[in-house]
Short mmCIF file of C-alpha atoms in Angstrom, two decimals:
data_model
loop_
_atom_site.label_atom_id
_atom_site.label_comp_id
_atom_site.label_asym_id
_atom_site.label_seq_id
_atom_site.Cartn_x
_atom_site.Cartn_y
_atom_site.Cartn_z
CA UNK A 459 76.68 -92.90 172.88
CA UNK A 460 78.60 -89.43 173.01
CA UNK A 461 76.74 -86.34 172.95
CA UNK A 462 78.42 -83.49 171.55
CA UNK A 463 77.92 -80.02 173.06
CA UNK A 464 76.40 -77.47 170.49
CA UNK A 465 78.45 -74.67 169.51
CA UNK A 466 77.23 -71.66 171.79
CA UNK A 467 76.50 -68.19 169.63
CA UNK A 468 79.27 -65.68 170.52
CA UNK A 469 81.45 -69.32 168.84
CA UNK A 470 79.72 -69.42 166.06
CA UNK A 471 80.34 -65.79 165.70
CA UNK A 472 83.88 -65.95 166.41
CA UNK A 473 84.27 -68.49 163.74
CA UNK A 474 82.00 -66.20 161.19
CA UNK A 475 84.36 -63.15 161.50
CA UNK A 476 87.54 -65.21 161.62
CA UNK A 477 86.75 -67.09 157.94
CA UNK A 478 85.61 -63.29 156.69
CA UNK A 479 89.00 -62.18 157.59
CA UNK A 480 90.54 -65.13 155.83
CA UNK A 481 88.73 -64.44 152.37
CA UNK A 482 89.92 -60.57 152.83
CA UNK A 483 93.39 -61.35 153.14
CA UNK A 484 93.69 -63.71 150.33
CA UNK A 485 91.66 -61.08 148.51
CA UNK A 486 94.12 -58.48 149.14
CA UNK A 487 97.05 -60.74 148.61
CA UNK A 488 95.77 -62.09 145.08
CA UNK A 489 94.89 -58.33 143.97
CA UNK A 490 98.79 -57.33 145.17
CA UNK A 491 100.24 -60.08 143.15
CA UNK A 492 98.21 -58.95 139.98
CA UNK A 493 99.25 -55.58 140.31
CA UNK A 494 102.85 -56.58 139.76
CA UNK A 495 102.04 -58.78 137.09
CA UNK A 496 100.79 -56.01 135.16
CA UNK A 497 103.50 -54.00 135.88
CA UNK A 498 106.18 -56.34 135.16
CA UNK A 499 104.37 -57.34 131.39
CA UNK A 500 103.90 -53.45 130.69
CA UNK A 501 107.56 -52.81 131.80
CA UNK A 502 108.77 -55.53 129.26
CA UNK A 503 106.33 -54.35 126.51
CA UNK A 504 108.18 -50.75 126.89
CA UNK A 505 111.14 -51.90 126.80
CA UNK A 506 110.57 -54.16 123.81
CA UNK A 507 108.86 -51.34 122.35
CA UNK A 508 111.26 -48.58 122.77
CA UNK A 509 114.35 -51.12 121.99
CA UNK A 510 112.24 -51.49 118.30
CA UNK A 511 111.56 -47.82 118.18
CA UNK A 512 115.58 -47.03 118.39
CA UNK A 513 116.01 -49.59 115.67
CA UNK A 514 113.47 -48.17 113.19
CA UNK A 515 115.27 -44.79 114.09
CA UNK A 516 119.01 -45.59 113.89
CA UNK A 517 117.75 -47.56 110.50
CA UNK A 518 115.85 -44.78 108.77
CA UNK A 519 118.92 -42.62 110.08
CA UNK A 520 121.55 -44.96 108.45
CA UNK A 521 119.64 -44.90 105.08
CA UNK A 522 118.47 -41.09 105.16
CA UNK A 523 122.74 -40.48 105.90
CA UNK A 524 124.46 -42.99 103.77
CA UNK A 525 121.57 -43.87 100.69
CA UNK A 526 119.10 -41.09 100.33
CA UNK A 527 120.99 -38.06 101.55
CA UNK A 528 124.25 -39.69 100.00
CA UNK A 529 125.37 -37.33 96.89
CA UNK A 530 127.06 -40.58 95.43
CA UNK A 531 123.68 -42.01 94.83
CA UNK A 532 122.98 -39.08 93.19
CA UNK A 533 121.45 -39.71 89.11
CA UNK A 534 124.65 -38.54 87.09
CA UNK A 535 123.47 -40.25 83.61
CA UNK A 536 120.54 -41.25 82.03
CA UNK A 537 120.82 -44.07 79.33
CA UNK A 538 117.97 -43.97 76.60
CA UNK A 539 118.31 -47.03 73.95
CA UNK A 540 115.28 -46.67 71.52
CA UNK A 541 115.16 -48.35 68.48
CA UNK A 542 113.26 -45.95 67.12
CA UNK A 543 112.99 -42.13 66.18
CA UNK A 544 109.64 -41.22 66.64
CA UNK A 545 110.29 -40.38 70.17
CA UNK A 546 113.00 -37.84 70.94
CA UNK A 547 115.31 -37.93 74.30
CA UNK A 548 113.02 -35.03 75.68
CA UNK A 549 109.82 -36.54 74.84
CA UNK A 550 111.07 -39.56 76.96
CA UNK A 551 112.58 -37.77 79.70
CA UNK A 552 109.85 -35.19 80.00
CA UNK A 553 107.13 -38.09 80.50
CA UNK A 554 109.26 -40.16 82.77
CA UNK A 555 109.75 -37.66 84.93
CA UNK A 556 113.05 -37.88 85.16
CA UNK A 557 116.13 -35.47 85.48
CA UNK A 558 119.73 -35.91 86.52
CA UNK A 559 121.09 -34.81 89.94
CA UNK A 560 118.04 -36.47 91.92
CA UNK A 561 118.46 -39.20 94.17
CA UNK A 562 118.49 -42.73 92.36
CA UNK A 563 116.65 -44.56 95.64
CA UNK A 564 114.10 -41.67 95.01
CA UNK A 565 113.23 -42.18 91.88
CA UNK A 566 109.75 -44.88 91.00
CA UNK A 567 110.28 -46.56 88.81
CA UNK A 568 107.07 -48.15 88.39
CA UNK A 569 105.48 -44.80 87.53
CA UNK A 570 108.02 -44.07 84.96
CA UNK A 571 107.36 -47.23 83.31
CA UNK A 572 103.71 -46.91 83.28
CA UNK A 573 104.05 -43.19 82.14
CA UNK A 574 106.26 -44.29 79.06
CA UNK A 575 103.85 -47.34 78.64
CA UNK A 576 100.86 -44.86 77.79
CA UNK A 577 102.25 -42.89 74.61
CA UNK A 578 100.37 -45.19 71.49
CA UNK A 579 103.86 -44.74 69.89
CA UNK A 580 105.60 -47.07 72.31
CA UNK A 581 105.06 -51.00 72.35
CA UNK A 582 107.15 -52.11 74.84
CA UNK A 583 109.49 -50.15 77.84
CA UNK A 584 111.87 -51.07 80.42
CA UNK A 585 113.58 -48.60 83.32
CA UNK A 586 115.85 -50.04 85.19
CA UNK A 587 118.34 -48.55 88.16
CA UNK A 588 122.25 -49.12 87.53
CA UNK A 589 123.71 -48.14 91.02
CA UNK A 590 125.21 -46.21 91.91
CA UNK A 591 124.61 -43.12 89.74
CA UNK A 592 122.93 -44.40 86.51
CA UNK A 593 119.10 -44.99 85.01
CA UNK A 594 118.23 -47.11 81.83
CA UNK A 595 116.04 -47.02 79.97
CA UNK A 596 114.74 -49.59 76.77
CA UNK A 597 111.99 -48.57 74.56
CA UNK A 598 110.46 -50.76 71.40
CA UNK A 599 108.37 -48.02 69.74
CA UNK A 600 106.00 -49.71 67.60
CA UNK A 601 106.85 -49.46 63.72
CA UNK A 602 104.05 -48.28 61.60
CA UNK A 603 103.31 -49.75 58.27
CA UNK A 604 100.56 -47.58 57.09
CA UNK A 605 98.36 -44.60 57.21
CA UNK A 606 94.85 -44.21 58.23
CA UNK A 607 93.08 -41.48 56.32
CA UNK A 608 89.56 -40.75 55.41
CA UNK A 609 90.62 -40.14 51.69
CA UNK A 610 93.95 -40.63 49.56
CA UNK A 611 93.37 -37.34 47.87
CA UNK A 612 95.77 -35.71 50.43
CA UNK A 613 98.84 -35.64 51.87
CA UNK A 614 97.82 -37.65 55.34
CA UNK A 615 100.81 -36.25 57.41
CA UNK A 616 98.88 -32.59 56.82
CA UNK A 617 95.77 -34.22 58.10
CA UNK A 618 95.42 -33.97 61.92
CA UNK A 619 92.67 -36.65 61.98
CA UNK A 620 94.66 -39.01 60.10
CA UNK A 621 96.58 -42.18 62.13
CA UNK A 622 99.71 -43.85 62.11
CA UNK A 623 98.62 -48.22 62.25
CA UNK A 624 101.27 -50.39 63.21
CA UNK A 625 100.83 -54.71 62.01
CA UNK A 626 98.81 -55.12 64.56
CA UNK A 627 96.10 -52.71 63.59
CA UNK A 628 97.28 -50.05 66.71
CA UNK A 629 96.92 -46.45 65.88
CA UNK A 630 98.84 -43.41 67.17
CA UNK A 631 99.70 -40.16 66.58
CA UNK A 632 103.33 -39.52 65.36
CA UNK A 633 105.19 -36.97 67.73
CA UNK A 634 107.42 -35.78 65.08
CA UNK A 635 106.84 -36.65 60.76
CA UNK A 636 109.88 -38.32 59.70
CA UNK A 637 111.01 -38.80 55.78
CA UNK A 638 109.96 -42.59 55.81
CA UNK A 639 106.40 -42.09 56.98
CA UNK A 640 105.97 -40.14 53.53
CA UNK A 641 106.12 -43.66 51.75
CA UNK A 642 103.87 -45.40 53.68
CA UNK A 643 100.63 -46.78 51.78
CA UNK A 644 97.56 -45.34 52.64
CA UNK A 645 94.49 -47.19 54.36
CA UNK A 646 91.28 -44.42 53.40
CA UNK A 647 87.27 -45.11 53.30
CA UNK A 648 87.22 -45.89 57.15
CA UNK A 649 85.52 -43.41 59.36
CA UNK A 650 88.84 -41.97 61.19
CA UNK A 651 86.64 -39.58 63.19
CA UNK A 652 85.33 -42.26 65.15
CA UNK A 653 89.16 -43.64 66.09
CA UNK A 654 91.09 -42.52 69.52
CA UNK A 655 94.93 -43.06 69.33
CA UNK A 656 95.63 -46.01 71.41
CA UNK A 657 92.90 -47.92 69.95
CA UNK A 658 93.22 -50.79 67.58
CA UNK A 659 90.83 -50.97 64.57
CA UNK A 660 89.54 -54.87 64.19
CA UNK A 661 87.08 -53.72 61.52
CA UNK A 662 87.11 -56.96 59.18
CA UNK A 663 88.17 -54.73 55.89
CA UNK A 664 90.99 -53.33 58.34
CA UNK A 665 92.64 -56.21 58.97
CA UNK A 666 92.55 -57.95 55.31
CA UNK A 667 94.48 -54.79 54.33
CA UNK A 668 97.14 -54.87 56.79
CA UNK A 669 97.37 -58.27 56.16
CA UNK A 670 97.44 -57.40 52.21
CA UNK A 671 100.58 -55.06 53.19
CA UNK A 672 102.16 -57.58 55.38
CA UNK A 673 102.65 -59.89 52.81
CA UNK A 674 103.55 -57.65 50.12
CA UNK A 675 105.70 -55.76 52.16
CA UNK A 676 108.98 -57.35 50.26
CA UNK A 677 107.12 -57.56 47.05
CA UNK A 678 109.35 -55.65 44.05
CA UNK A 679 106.15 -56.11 41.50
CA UNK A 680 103.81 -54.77 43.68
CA UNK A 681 103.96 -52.27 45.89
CA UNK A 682 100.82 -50.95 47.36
CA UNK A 683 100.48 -47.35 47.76
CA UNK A 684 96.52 -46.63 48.80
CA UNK A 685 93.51 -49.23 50.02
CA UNK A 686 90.29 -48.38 49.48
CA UNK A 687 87.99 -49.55 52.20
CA UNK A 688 85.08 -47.37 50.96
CA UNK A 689 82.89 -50.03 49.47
CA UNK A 690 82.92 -52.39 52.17
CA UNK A 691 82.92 -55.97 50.99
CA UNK A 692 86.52 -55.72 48.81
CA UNK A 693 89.53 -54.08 48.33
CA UNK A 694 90.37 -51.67 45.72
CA UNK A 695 94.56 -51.51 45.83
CA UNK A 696 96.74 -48.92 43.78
CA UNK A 697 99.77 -49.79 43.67
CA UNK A 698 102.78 -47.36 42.95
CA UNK A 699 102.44 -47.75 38.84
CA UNK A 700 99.24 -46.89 39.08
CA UNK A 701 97.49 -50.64 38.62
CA UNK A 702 94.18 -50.77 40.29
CA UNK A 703 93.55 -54.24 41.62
CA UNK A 704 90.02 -55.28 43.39
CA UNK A 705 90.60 -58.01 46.06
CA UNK A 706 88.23 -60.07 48.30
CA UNK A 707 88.76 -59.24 52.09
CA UNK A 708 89.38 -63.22 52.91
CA UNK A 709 92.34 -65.53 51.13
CA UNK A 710 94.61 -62.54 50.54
CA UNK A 711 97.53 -64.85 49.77
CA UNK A 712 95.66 -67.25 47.07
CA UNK A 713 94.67 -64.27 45.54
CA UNK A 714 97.95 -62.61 45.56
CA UNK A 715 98.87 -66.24 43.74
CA UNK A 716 96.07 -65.42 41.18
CA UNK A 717 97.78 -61.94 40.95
CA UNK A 718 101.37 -63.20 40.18
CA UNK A 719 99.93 -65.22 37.10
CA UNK A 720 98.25 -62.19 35.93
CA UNK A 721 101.23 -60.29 35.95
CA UNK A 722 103.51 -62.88 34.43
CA UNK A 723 100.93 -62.90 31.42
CA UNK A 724 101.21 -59.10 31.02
CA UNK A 725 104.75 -59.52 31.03
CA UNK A 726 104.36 -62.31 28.17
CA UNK A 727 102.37 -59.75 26.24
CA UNK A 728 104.82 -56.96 26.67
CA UNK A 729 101.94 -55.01 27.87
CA UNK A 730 101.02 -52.97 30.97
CA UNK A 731 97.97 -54.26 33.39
CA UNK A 732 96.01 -51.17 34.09
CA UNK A 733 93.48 -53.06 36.26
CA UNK A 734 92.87 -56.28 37.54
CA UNK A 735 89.26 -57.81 38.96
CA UNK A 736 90.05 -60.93 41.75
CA UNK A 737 86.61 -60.70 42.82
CA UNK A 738 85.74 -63.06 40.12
CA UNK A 739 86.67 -67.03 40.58
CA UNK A 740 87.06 -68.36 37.67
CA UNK A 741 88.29 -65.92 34.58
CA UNK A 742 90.42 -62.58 36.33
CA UNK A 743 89.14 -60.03 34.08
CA UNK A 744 92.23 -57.47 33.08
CA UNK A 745 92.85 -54.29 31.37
CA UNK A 746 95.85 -54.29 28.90
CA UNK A 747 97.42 -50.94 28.01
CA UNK A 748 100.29 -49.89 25.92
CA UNK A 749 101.56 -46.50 24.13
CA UNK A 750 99.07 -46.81 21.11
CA UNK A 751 95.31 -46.26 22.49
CA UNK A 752 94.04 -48.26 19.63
CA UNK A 753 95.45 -51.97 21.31
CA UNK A 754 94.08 -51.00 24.71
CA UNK A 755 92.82 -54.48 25.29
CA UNK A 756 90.45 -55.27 28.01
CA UNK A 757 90.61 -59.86 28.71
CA UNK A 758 89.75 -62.16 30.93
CA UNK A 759 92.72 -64.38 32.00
CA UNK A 760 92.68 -68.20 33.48
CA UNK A 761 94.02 -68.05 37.10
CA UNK A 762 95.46 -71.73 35.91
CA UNK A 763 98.85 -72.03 35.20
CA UNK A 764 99.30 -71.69 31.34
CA UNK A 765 98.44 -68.21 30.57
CA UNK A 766 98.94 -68.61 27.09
CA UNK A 767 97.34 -71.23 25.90
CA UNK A 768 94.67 -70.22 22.78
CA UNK A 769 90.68 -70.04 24.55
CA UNK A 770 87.35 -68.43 23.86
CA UNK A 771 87.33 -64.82 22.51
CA UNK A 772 87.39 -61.96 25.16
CA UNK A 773 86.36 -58.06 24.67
CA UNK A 774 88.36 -55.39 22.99
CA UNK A 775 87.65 -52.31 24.14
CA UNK A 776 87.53 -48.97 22.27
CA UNK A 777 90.18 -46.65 23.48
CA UNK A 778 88.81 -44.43 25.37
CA UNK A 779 86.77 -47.39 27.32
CA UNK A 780 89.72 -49.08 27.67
CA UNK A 781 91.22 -46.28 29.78
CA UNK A 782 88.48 -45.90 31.76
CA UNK A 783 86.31 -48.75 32.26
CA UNK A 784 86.15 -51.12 35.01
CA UNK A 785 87.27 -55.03 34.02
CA UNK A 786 84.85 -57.20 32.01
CA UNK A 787 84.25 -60.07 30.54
CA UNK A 788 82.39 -60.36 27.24
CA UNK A 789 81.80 -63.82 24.78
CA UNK A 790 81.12 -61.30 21.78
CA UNK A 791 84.28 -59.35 20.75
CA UNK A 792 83.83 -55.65 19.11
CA UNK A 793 86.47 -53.00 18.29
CA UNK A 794 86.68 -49.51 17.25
CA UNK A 795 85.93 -50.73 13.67
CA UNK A 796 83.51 -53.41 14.55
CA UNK A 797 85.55 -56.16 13.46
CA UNK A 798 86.76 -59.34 14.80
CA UNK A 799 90.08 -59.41 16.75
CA UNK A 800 92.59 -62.69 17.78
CA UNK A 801 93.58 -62.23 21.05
CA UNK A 802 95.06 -64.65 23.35
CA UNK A 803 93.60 -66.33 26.01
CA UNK A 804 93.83 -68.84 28.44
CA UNK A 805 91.86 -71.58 29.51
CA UNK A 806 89.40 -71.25 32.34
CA UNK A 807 90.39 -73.40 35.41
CA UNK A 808 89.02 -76.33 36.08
CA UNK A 809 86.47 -76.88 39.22
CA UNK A 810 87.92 -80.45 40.48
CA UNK A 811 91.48 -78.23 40.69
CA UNK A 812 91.84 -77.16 44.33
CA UNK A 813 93.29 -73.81 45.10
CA UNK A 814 96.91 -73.83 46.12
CA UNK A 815 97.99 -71.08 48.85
CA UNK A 816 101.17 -69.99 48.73
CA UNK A 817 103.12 -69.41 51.96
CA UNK A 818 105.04 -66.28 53.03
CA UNK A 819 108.68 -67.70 51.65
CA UNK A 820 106.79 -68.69 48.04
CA UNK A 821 105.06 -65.28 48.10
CA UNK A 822 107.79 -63.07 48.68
CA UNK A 823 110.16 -65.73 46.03
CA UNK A 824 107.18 -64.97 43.26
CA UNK A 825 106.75 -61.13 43.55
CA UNK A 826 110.74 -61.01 43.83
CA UNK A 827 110.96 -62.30 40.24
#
């Protein structure tokens, strides 16, 4: 067996400090070595960052000399197509924003459309840059078809609370009153007050009598010139001869069918309708008047198809009822002399017939007759 000699102290010592001056070294050396990593990685990210920082400059530069501060980018013309002429060239201009001689790059478009998009009178708008010196722009104004007035008693273009109501039940404020919007018809007995341009009225008795005007818009026997909304649950129409017609708020085209017949049978008779009743199904009661008071004649005619066929008795009203009265229907006829009097009549309709609606091509072919 080999004994080994134990390691004296001042060895083990020796040993101690030499593996302390080992780890210090290494120390130092792995400390050096991350000093210039860092410098080398923050030298790259300036140089990466200043070679980016020329580029942003030299590109802002080459825009800012050859686009924005360019004069031949410079707005020369301004193209307004409107198919419209509620909206003058000013009005547009002035809420665009936009004048000539700025640059075109400079000009938002965006805002300029939205701007445009907000005036009630315009339905749809376009702006759109044609380089290198032009700016379009494309509005659809929206085209009204009537007036919204608290009463027909007045002229509504003189009324500032009165409305402008395009098809689609959108009102708005005309910027300027031209001829045509004199011979609109006139929607009254809705509380305007209550209305903000902009807004669009879906009130049930609102949109029956747009939709009454949309389909008698090409009508050349009846042309509406006020709606009464006033009593709520029906129509009462005057049209421009002065008829007065009372119609349901639902099935505005059957009973525009009901309506033709009516007017074919005062036709027949060679007499003018002074009112007509559709609020009743089966018999339409009429008012008849001609030149002589004493045949003002006030029937109730079949909404079937032959007008003239010989029924029961209807009233005959005394002239001055017959001006003034509403429609009505009576089985016992009396006159101004309290005699009997023929009159025609037609048969009522039968209740297995079903109703026939007429499209928009049959309407506008029956009140073009």
């Amino acid at each position: 067996m080999i004994l080994q000699r134990r390691p004296t102290r001042n060895q083990r010592n020796r040993r101690s400090h030499h593996n302390i001056l080992e780890v210090t070294v290494r120390a130092e050396l792995a400390k050096v070595q991350r000093n210039k990593t860092i410098m080398r990685w923050t030298v790259r990210i300036m140089a990466v960052l200043t070679l980016l920082g020329a580029s942003v400059y030299g590109v802002r530069e080459g825009l800012r000399r050859f686009f924005w501060e360019n004069p031949e980018y410079n707005v020369a013309a301004i193209e307004v197509n409107n198919d419209g002429s509620g909206l003058s060239r000013e009005v547009i201009l002035g809420t665009a924003g936009l004048e000539i001689g700025v640059n075109i790059f400079s000009v938002n478009l965006a805002a300029a459309r939205d701007a445009l998009a907000e005036l009630p009178q315009v339905e749809h708008v376009e702006v759109r840059r044609i380089l290198p010196q032009k700016i379009a722009i494309e509005i659809h104004e929206r085209r009204p078809v009537a007036w919204l007035a608290a009463r027909d008693s007045v002229d509504p273009s003189t009324v500032d609370t009165s409305f402008l109501v395009d098809a689609k039940g959108i009102l708005f404020k005309p910027k300027q009153i031209l001829p045509e919007y004199h011979h609109l018809p006139v929607i009254s007995g809705l509380p305007v007050e209550n209305f903000m341009p902009g807004e669009t009225v879906r009130l049930p008795e609102a949109q029956a009598a747009l939709e009454l005007i949309r389909l008698t818009g090409y009508s050349s026997r009846f042309q509406v010139q006020n709606i009464d909304l006033s009593k709520g649950y029906c129509m009462v129409v005057t049209d421009i001869q002065k008829k007065k017609v009372v119609f349901p708020l639902d099935e505005i085209e059957r009973h525009l069918e009901r309506l033709a017949i009516v007017l074919d049978y005062g036709v027949s008779q060679r007499r003018e309708i002074q009112s007509v009743n559709l609020m009743v199904e089966r018999n339409i009661p009429i008012t008849l008047v001609s030149n002589n008071p004493e045949n003002d004649e006030n029937l109730a005619v079949s909404a079937g198809k032959d007008v003239t066929a010989a029924g029961d008795s209807a009233k005959v009203a005394s002239p001055a009822k017959a001006r003034s009265a509403a429609p009505a229907v009576s089985s016992k006829p009396t006159g101004k002399s309290g005699s009997n009097l023929p009159v025609k009549k037609a048969l009522p309709v039968k209740k297995a017939e079903p109703a026939k609606t007429f499209g928009k091509e049959e309407l506008r072919k029956a009140f073009s007759r």
